[in-house]
Coordinates of C-alpha atoms in Angstrom, one line a residue:
M17 CA 90.1 196.4 28.9
Q18 CA 89.3 197.7 32.4
K19 CA 92.2 198.9 34.6
I20 CA 92.8 196.9 37.8
T21 CA 94.9 197.1 41.0
L22 CA 97.3 194.2 41.4
I23 CA 98.3 193.1 45.0
W24 CA 101.5 191.2 45.4
F25 CA 101.1 189.1 48.6
R26 CA 104.5 188.3 50.2
R27 CA 104.8 188.2 54.0
N28 CA 101.2 189.5 54.6
L29 CA 99.1 186.4 53.8
R30 CA 95.9 187.5 55.5
L31 CA 92.8 189.6 55.0
S32 CA 92.3 191.2 58.4
D33 CA 94.3 194.3 59.2
N34 CA 96.1 194.2 55.9
A35 CA 97.4 197.6 55.0
V36 CA 98.2 196.7 51.4
L37 CA 94.7 195.4 50.9
Q38 CA 93.1 198.5 52.5
H39 CA 95.1 200.8 50.3
A40 CA 94.2 198.8 47.2
L41 CA 90.5 199.2 48.0
T42 CA 90.8 203.0 48.1
R43 CA 91.7 202.9 44.4
G44 CA 88.2 201.9 43.6
L45 CA 89.3 199.4 40.9
P46 CA 88.7 195.7 40.6
L47 CA 91.4 193.7 42.4
A48 CA 93.7 190.9 41.4
A49 CA 96.5 189.3 43.4
A50 CA 99.8 187.5 42.8
Y51 CA 101.8 185.2 44.9
A52 CA 105.3 183.8 44.1
W53 CA 105.6 180.1 45.1
E54 CA 108.2 177.4 45.0
M55 CA 108.3 173.7 45.5
P56 CA 109.8 172.8 48.9
S57 CA 112.4 170.6 47.2
E58 CA 113.7 173.7 45.4
T59 CA 114.3 175.7 48.6
A60 CA 116.8 175.7 51.5
N61 CA 114.0 175.5 54.0
P62 CA 111.3 173.1 52.8
R63 CA 109.2 173.4 56.0
R64 CA 108.8 177.1 55.8
T65 CA 108.0 177.0 52.1
A66 CA 105.3 174.4 52.7
F67 CA 103.9 176.5 55.6
H68 CA 103.7 179.6 53.4
H69 CA 102.1 177.6 50.6
Q70 CA 99.3 176.4 53.0
A71 CA 98.7 180.0 54.1
A72 CA 98.6 181.2 50.5
A73 CA 96.2 178.4 49.5
E74 CA 93.8 179.5 52.3
L75 CA 94.2 183.1 51.2
S76 CA 93.4 182.1 47.6
A77 CA 90.1 180.5 48.7
A78 CA 89.2 183.5 50.8
L79 CA 89.8 185.9 48.0
A80 CA 88.0 183.7 45.5
A81 CA 84.9 183.8 47.7
K82 CA 85.0 187.6 47.1
G83 CA 85.6 187.3 43.3
I84 CA 89.3 188.2 43.5
P85 CA 91.8 185.9 41.6
L86 CA 95.1 185.0 43.1
F87 CA 97.6 184.1 40.4
A88 CA 100.3 181.7 41.7
V89 CA 103.6 182.6 39.9
Q90 CA 106.3 180.0 39.8
D91 CA 108.6 181.6 37.3
D92 CA 111.2 184.3 38.2
I93 CA 109.1 186.9 39.9
I94 CA 111.3 189.8 38.6
E95 CA 110.2 189.1 35.1
A96 CA 106.8 187.4 35.8
L97 CA 105.2 190.1 37.9
P98 CA 105.6 192.9 35.3
E99 CA 104.3 190.5 32.6
L100 CA 101.3 189.7 34.8
A101 CA 100.6 193.3 35.4
K102 CA 100.7 194.0 31.7
R103 CA 98.4 191.1 30.9
L104 CA 95.9 192.2 33.5
N105 CA 96.1 195.9 32.5
A106 CA 97.1 196.9 36.0
Q107 CA 97.3 200.5 36.9
S108 CA 99.4 199.9 40.0
V109 CA 101.1 197.0 41.9
L110 CA 100.9 197.1 45.7
A111 CA 103.0 195.1 48.1
D112 CA 104.2 194.9 51.7
E113 CA 107.4 196.8 52.5
A114 CA 110.6 194.8 52.4
Y115 CA 113.5 195.1 54.8
T116 CA 116.4 192.8 53.7
P117 CA 119.0 193.8 51.1
S118 CA 118.1 191.0 48.8
E119 CA 114.4 191.9 48.8
T120 CA 115.2 195.6 48.4
K121 CA 117.4 194.9 45.4
R122 CA 114.7 192.7 43.8
D123 CA 112.0 195.4 44.4
N124 CA 114.2 198.0 42.7
R125 CA 114.5 195.8 39.6
I126 CA 110.8 195.1 39.5
W127 CA 110.1 198.8 40.0
R128 CA 112.2 199.7 37.0
L129 CA 110.4 197.1 34.8
L130 CA 107.0 198.3 35.9
D131 CA 107.9 201.9 35.4
T132 CA 108.7 201.2 31.7
L133 CA 105.1 199.9 31.4
G134 CA 103.6 202.9 33.1
V135 CA 102.6 200.9 36.1
S136 CA 103.3 202.3 39.6
F137 CA 104.8 200.1 42.3
E138 CA 103.9 201.1 45.9
R139 CA 104.8 199.4 49.2
F140 CA 103.2 199.7 52.6
N141 CA 104.2 198.5 56.0
D142 CA 102.5 195.2 56.8
R143 CA 105.2 193.2 58.6
T144 CA 105.9 195.3 61.7
V145 CA 104.0 197.5 64.1
F146 CA 106.1 200.5 63.2
A147 CA 107.8 200.9 59.8
K148 CA 111.5 201.0 59.3
A149 CA 111.9 204.8 59.8
D150 CA 109.1 205.5 62.3
I151 CA 111.2 205.0 65.4
M152 CA 114.3 207.2 65.3
S153 CA 116.6 208.9 67.8
E154 CA 116.4 212.6 68.7
H155 CA 119.1 213.1 66.1
G156 CA 117.1 211.4 63.4
R157 CA 119.2 208.3 63.3
P158 CA 118.2 204.6 63.9
Y159 CA 118.8 203.3 67.3
L160 CA 121.8 201.1 67.8
E161 CA 120.7 199.3 70.9
F162 CA 117.5 197.6 71.8
T163 CA 116.7 199.2 75.2
P164 CA 116.4 202.8 74.1
Y165 CA 114.6 201.6 71.0
K166 CA 112.1 199.8 73.2
Q167 CA 111.5 202.9 75.2
A168 CA 110.9 205.0 72.1
W169 CA 108.7 202.3 70.6
R170 CA 106.5 202.1 73.7
H171 CA 106.1 205.9 73.8
A172 CA 105.1 206.0 70.1
F173 CA 102.7 203.1 70.6
Q174 CA 100.9 204.9 73.4
Q175 CA 100.5 207.9 71.1
Y176 CA 99.4 206.2 68.0
F177 CA 98.0 202.7 68.7
A178 CA 97.0 202.1 72.3
A179 CA 93.6 203.8 72.1
Q180 CA 92.6 202.2 68.7
R181 CA 90.5 199.1 68.4
P182 CA 92.1 196.2 66.5
S183 CA 91.0 196.2 62.9
E184 CA 88.4 193.7 61.8
Q185 CA 88.5 191.8 58.5
T186 CA 88.4 194.2 55.6
D187 CA 84.9 194.5 54.0
I188 CA 85.8 193.7 50.4
P189 CA 83.0 194.2 47.8
F190 CA 82.4 191.4 45.4
Q191 CA 84.5 191.9 42.3
T192 CA 83.1 191.2 38.8
A193 CA 86.1 192.0 36.5
F194 CA 87.1 188.3 36.3
S195 CA 84.8 185.6 35.2
D196 CA 87.3 182.8 35.7
L197 CA 89.4 182.4 38.8
P198 CA 92.7 180.5 38.5
P199 CA 93.1 177.3 40.6
F200 CA 95.8 177.5 43.3
P201 CA 98.5 174.9 42.7
D202 CA 98.7 171.8 44.9
M203 CA 101.9 170.9 46.7
P204 CA 103.1 167.5 48.0
E205 CA 102.1 166.8 51.6
T206 CA 104.8 168.0 54.1
A207 CA 104.6 167.1 57.7
L208 CA 104.4 170.3 59.7
M209 CA 103.9 170.9 63.5
Q210 CA 101.6 173.8 62.7
Q211 CA 99.0 174.4 60.1
G212 CA 99.5 177.5 57.9
G213 CA 96.9 180.1 57.4
E214 CA 95.0 183.0 59.0
Q215 CA 92.4 180.9 60.8
A216 CA 95.1 178.7 62.4
A217 CA 97.0 181.9 63.4
W218 CA 94.0 183.2 65.3
R219 CA 93.3 179.9 67.0
Q220 CA 96.9 179.9 68.2
W221 CA 96.7 183.4 69.5
Q222 CA 93.4 182.7 71.3
Q223 CA 94.8 179.6 72.9
F224 CA 97.9 181.5 74.0
A225 CA 96.0 184.5 75.3
L226 CA 94.4 182.2 77.9
Q227 CA 97.8 181.8 79.6
L228 CA 99.3 185.2 79.0
D229 CA 99.3 186.0 82.7
C230 CA 101.7 183.0 83.3
Y231 CA 104.1 183.9 80.5
P232 CA 106.5 186.0 82.6
L233 CA 106.9 183.1 85.0
L234 CA 107.0 180.1 82.6
Q235 CA 108.6 181.4 79.4
D236 CA 112.0 180.1 80.3
F237 CA 110.8 176.5 81.2
P238 CA 110.5 174.8 77.8
S239 CA 108.7 171.7 79.1
K240 CA 105.8 174.0 80.1
K241 CA 105.0 175.0 76.5
A242 CA 104.2 178.5 77.7
T243 CA 105.4 180.5 74.7
S244 CA 103.0 181.7 72.0
Q245 CA 104.4 179.7 69.0
L246 CA 103.2 182.5 66.8
G247 CA 106.5 183.1 65.1
A248 CA 105.7 181.1 62.0
Y249 CA 102.4 183.0 61.6
L250 CA 104.1 186.4 62.1
S251 CA 106.8 185.4 59.6
A252 CA 104.3 184.5 56.9
G253 CA 102.0 187.4 57.8
C254 CA 99.1 185.2 58.7
I255 CA 98.3 187.5 61.6
S256 CA 99.0 191.2 62.0
P257 CA 101.7 192.3 64.5
R258 CA 99.7 195.6 65.0
V259 CA 96.7 193.6 66.2
L260 CA 98.8 191.4 68.4
A261 CA 100.5 194.5 69.9
K262 CA 97.1 196.1 70.7
E263 CA 95.8 192.9 72.2
A264 CA 98.8 192.3 74.3
A265 CA 98.9 195.9 75.6
A266 CA 95.2 195.8 76.4
R267 CA 95.9 192.7 78.6
G268 CA 99.0 194.3 80.2
A269 CA 101.2 191.6 78.7
Y270 CA 104.2 193.9 78.3
V271 CA 106.8 191.1 78.9
W272 CA 105.4 189.3 75.8
L273 CA 105.0 192.5 73.9
D274 CA 108.8 193.0 74.1
N275 CA 109.0 190.1 71.6
L276 CA 107.1 192.1 69.0
I277 CA 109.2 195.2 69.7
R278 CA 112.4 193.2 69.2
R279 CA 111.1 192.0 65.8
D280 CA 110.6 195.6 64.8
F281 CA 114.1 196.5 66.1
Y282 CA 115.8 193.8 64.1
R283 CA 114.0 194.6 60.9
Q284 CA 114.7 198.4 61.1
W285 CA 118.3 197.5 62.0
M286 CA 118.7 195.3 58.9
F287 CA 117.2 198.0 56.6
H288 CA 119.5 200.8 57.9
Y289 CA 122.5 198.6 58.3
P290 CA 122.4 196.1 55.4
E291 CA 125.9 194.9 56.2
M292 CA 124.2 192.7 58.8
A293 CA 123.0 190.4 56.0
Q294 CA 126.3 190.7 54.1
Q295 CA 128.2 189.5 57.2
A296 CA 125.8 186.5 57.5
R297 CA 126.8 185.4 54.0
E298 CA 130.6 185.5 54.7
E299 CA 132.3 182.2 54.3
T300 CA 134.0 181.2 57.6
A301 CA 136.2 178.3 58.6
I302 CA 134.6 176.0 61.1
N303 CA 135.4 172.8 63.0
A304 CA 133.6 170.2 60.9
E305 CA 133.4 167.7 63.7
F306 CA 132.0 170.3 66.1
F307 CA 129.4 171.2 63.5
R308 CA 128.4 167.6 62.9
R309 CA 127.9 166.8 66.5
W310 CA 126.1 170.1 67.3
T311 CA 123.6 169.8 64.4
Q312 CA 123.0 166.1 65.1
G313 CA 122.4 166.6 68.8
K314 CA 125.4 164.6 69.9
T315 CA 127.4 167.1 71.9
G316 CA 127.2 165.1 75.1
F317 CA 125.4 168.0 76.8
P318 CA 121.8 166.7 77.2
L319 CA 119.8 170.0 77.0
I320 CA 121.9 171.3 74.0
D321 CA 121.2 167.9 72.3
A322 CA 117.5 168.0 73.2
A323 CA 117.2 171.5 71.7
M324 CA 119.0 170.7 68.5
R325 CA 117.0 167.5 67.9
C326 CA 113.8 169.3 68.6
L327 CA 114.6 172.0 66.1
Y328 CA 115.7 169.6 63.5
C329 CA 112.7 167.3 63.8
S330 CA 109.9 169.9 64.3
G331 CA 111.2 173.2 63.0
W332 CA 110.5 174.9 66.2
L333 CA 112.3 175.6 69.5
P334 CA 111.5 177.8 72.5
P335 CA 113.3 181.1 72.3
V336 CA 115.3 180.5 75.5
L337 CA 116.7 177.2 74.0
R338 CA 117.6 178.9 70.7
Q339 CA 119.7 181.3 72.7
V340 CA 121.3 178.5 74.8
A341 CA 122.1 176.4 71.7
A342 CA 123.5 179.5 69.9
Q343 CA 125.6 180.5 72.9
F344 CA 127.0 176.9 73.0
W345 CA 128.0 177.2 69.3
C346 CA 129.4 180.7 69.4
L347 CA 130.9 181.1 72.9
T348 CA 131.5 177.6 74.3
L349 CA 132.8 176.0 71.0
Q350 CA 134.2 179.4 69.8
Q351 CA 132.7 178.9 66.3
P352 CA 131.6 181.6 63.9
W353 CA 128.0 182.7 64.3
Q354 CA 127.4 182.8 60.5
Q355 CA 127.3 179.0 60.1
G356 CA 125.0 178.5 63.1
A357 CA 122.7 181.2 61.7
R358 CA 122.6 179.5 58.3
W359 CA 121.7 176.1 59.9
F360 CA 118.9 177.7 61.9
A361 CA 117.6 179.4 58.8
Q362 CA 117.4 176.1 57.0
N363 CA 115.4 174.4 59.8
Q364 CA 113.2 177.0 61.5
L365 CA 109.5 176.9 60.5
D366 CA 109.3 180.6 61.6
D367 CA 112.5 181.6 59.9
D368 CA 112.8 185.4 59.3
E369 CA 116.1 186.6 58.0
A370 CA 116.3 189.9 59.9
V371 CA 115.2 188.3 63.2
N372 CA 117.4 185.2 62.8
I373 CA 120.5 187.2 62.0
G374 CA 119.7 189.8 64.7
N375 CA 119.4 187.1 67.4
W376 CA 122.6 185.4 66.3
Q377 CA 124.6 188.6 66.3
A378 CA 123.2 189.5 69.7
V379 CA 124.4 186.1 71.0
A380 CA 127.8 186.7 69.5
G381 CA 128.0 190.1 71.3
L382 CA 127.8 192.2 68.1
L383 CA 124.7 194.2 69.0
S384 CA 125.6 195.3 72.4
L385 CA 128.3 197.2 74.2
H386 CA 128.3 194.6 76.9
A387 CA 129.7 191.1 76.7
P388 CA 126.9 188.4 76.7
C389 CA 126.2 186.5 79.8
V390 CA 127.1 182.8 79.3
R391 CA 125.9 180.0 81.5
H392 CA 127.6 176.6 81.7
P393 CA 125.4 174.2 79.7
T394 CA 124.8 172.0 82.7
I395 CA 123.9 174.9 85.0
A396 CA 121.6 176.3 82.3
A397 CA 119.9 172.8 82.0
Q398 CA 119.3 172.6 85.7
Q399 CA 117.7 176.1 85.7
L400 CA 115.6 175.7 82.5
D401 CA 114.6 172.0 82.7
P402 CA 115.0 171.2 86.4
D403 CA 113.1 167.9 86.3
G404 CA 114.6 166.8 83.0
T405 CA 111.2 166.6 81.2
F406 CA 112.4 168.4 78.0
V407 CA 115.5 166.3 77.8
R408 CA 113.6 163.0 78.2
R409 CA 111.2 164.1 75.5
H410 CA 113.9 164.5 72.9
V411 CA 116.8 162.4 74.1
P412 CA 115.3 159.0 74.7
E413 CA 118.7 157.4 75.5
L414 CA 118.5 159.3 78.8
A415 CA 114.8 159.1 79.5
H416 CA 115.3 156.5 82.3
L417 CA 117.7 158.7 84.3
P418 CA 116.5 160.6 87.5
K419 CA 116.5 164.4 87.5
D420 CA 119.6 164.6 89.7
V421 CA 121.8 163.0 87.0
I422 CA 120.0 163.5 83.7
H423 CA 121.9 166.7 82.9
A424 CA 125.3 165.3 83.7
P425 CA 125.1 161.5 82.9
W426 CA 128.9 161.3 82.5
L427 CA 129.3 161.7 86.3
V428 CA 127.6 158.3 86.9
L429 CA 128.7 156.2 83.9
A430 CA 129.7 153.3 86.1
D431 CA 126.2 153.1 87.6
V432 CA 123.8 153.7 84.7
D433 CA 123.4 152.6 81.1
S434 CA 123.4 155.7 78.8
H435 CA 122.5 153.6 75.7
G436 CA 125.4 155.0 73.7
Y437 CA 124.9 158.6 74.6
P438 CA 128.2 160.3 74.0
L439 CA 130.6 161.9 76.5
P440 CA 130.8 165.8 76.4
M441 CA 132.6 166.9 73.3
V442 CA 134.6 169.5 75.2
D443 CA 135.8 170.1 78.7
I444 CA 134.3 173.3 80.2

């Protein structure tokens, strides 16, 4: 039986600018692919699972058109991947590089099982622009703060990437080692605000690129919908962060490029300091009534409630409102960041463990030597949603109120009907 190269697709569900796929092609052997999938009902975040499944289904069709089978594995991947590699007579298994402690632990167990079969297990950076050890301080240690990391990242980018053209879709020769290609499993329909897959990712980028010049001015006004909404595609790997970084730099969009740099920073931080993930799993005591009202969007602060309802209903929230909602939980209500991070992780379509934990620890003041700047919820609302458009969109009880009272309806209770909207849960 002919040897093959087996690609394990994880968070790199695309063909273009796929480092794992490019390395696999250099082996000169027929290709096969594997993808571990779950039913949404079996996961903590059904939306994200369904989104990734859509992306993997599109990838399966694209690979099948080139004669490459994608085997969907639903059993325990630690046991199933080595068994699949043995059945297909794989010479090597290639995958994208992992960063979180749980993934690293799983990879080590898989590596040991593959090694007993004489199959190599190799991983390549496909989730970030720079790999976990590419950007280090002059002392050879990972950066502890974002600003110096960003400066080093930009310097390295100018040296290695800025002059390169974005990679086109890999030219994959037709494979003939497999006469029958396995069907990709169907999944129950799940309502998603975005369609998963590489084609949808490129459409989203092209649409956003038209308004990149306005991003620095409008990014903090959620009603303007001026952010990229590429987070879910980056999380699933439907689009390459390397390509996006090149595209953004070529357009001079350095304010938006900082978002990609921050993704790299959080990932390398989690790899070098795995206690980040351990802290996120710590059980902490919380005020149950605070948690109920915060997650249900019934805090009595209209912008906070609009943000939480938006996230719960759609799985997405503008970054500035994620920060405001997290600050309210951690700093205004004085509740542990871990519970807030877990709730976000269960509801975000674009959930990424390293990025989510990094953002929450930053809000809690754990990733900086300086105390975080906290705005009063009402002042933040007046600054971010001055005409109340975002609040009206997600808090219909207050949609009839004029802009001068919509962010503080408790001040005019005797004069307006708030349709049961609650009073503020705390005095601040």
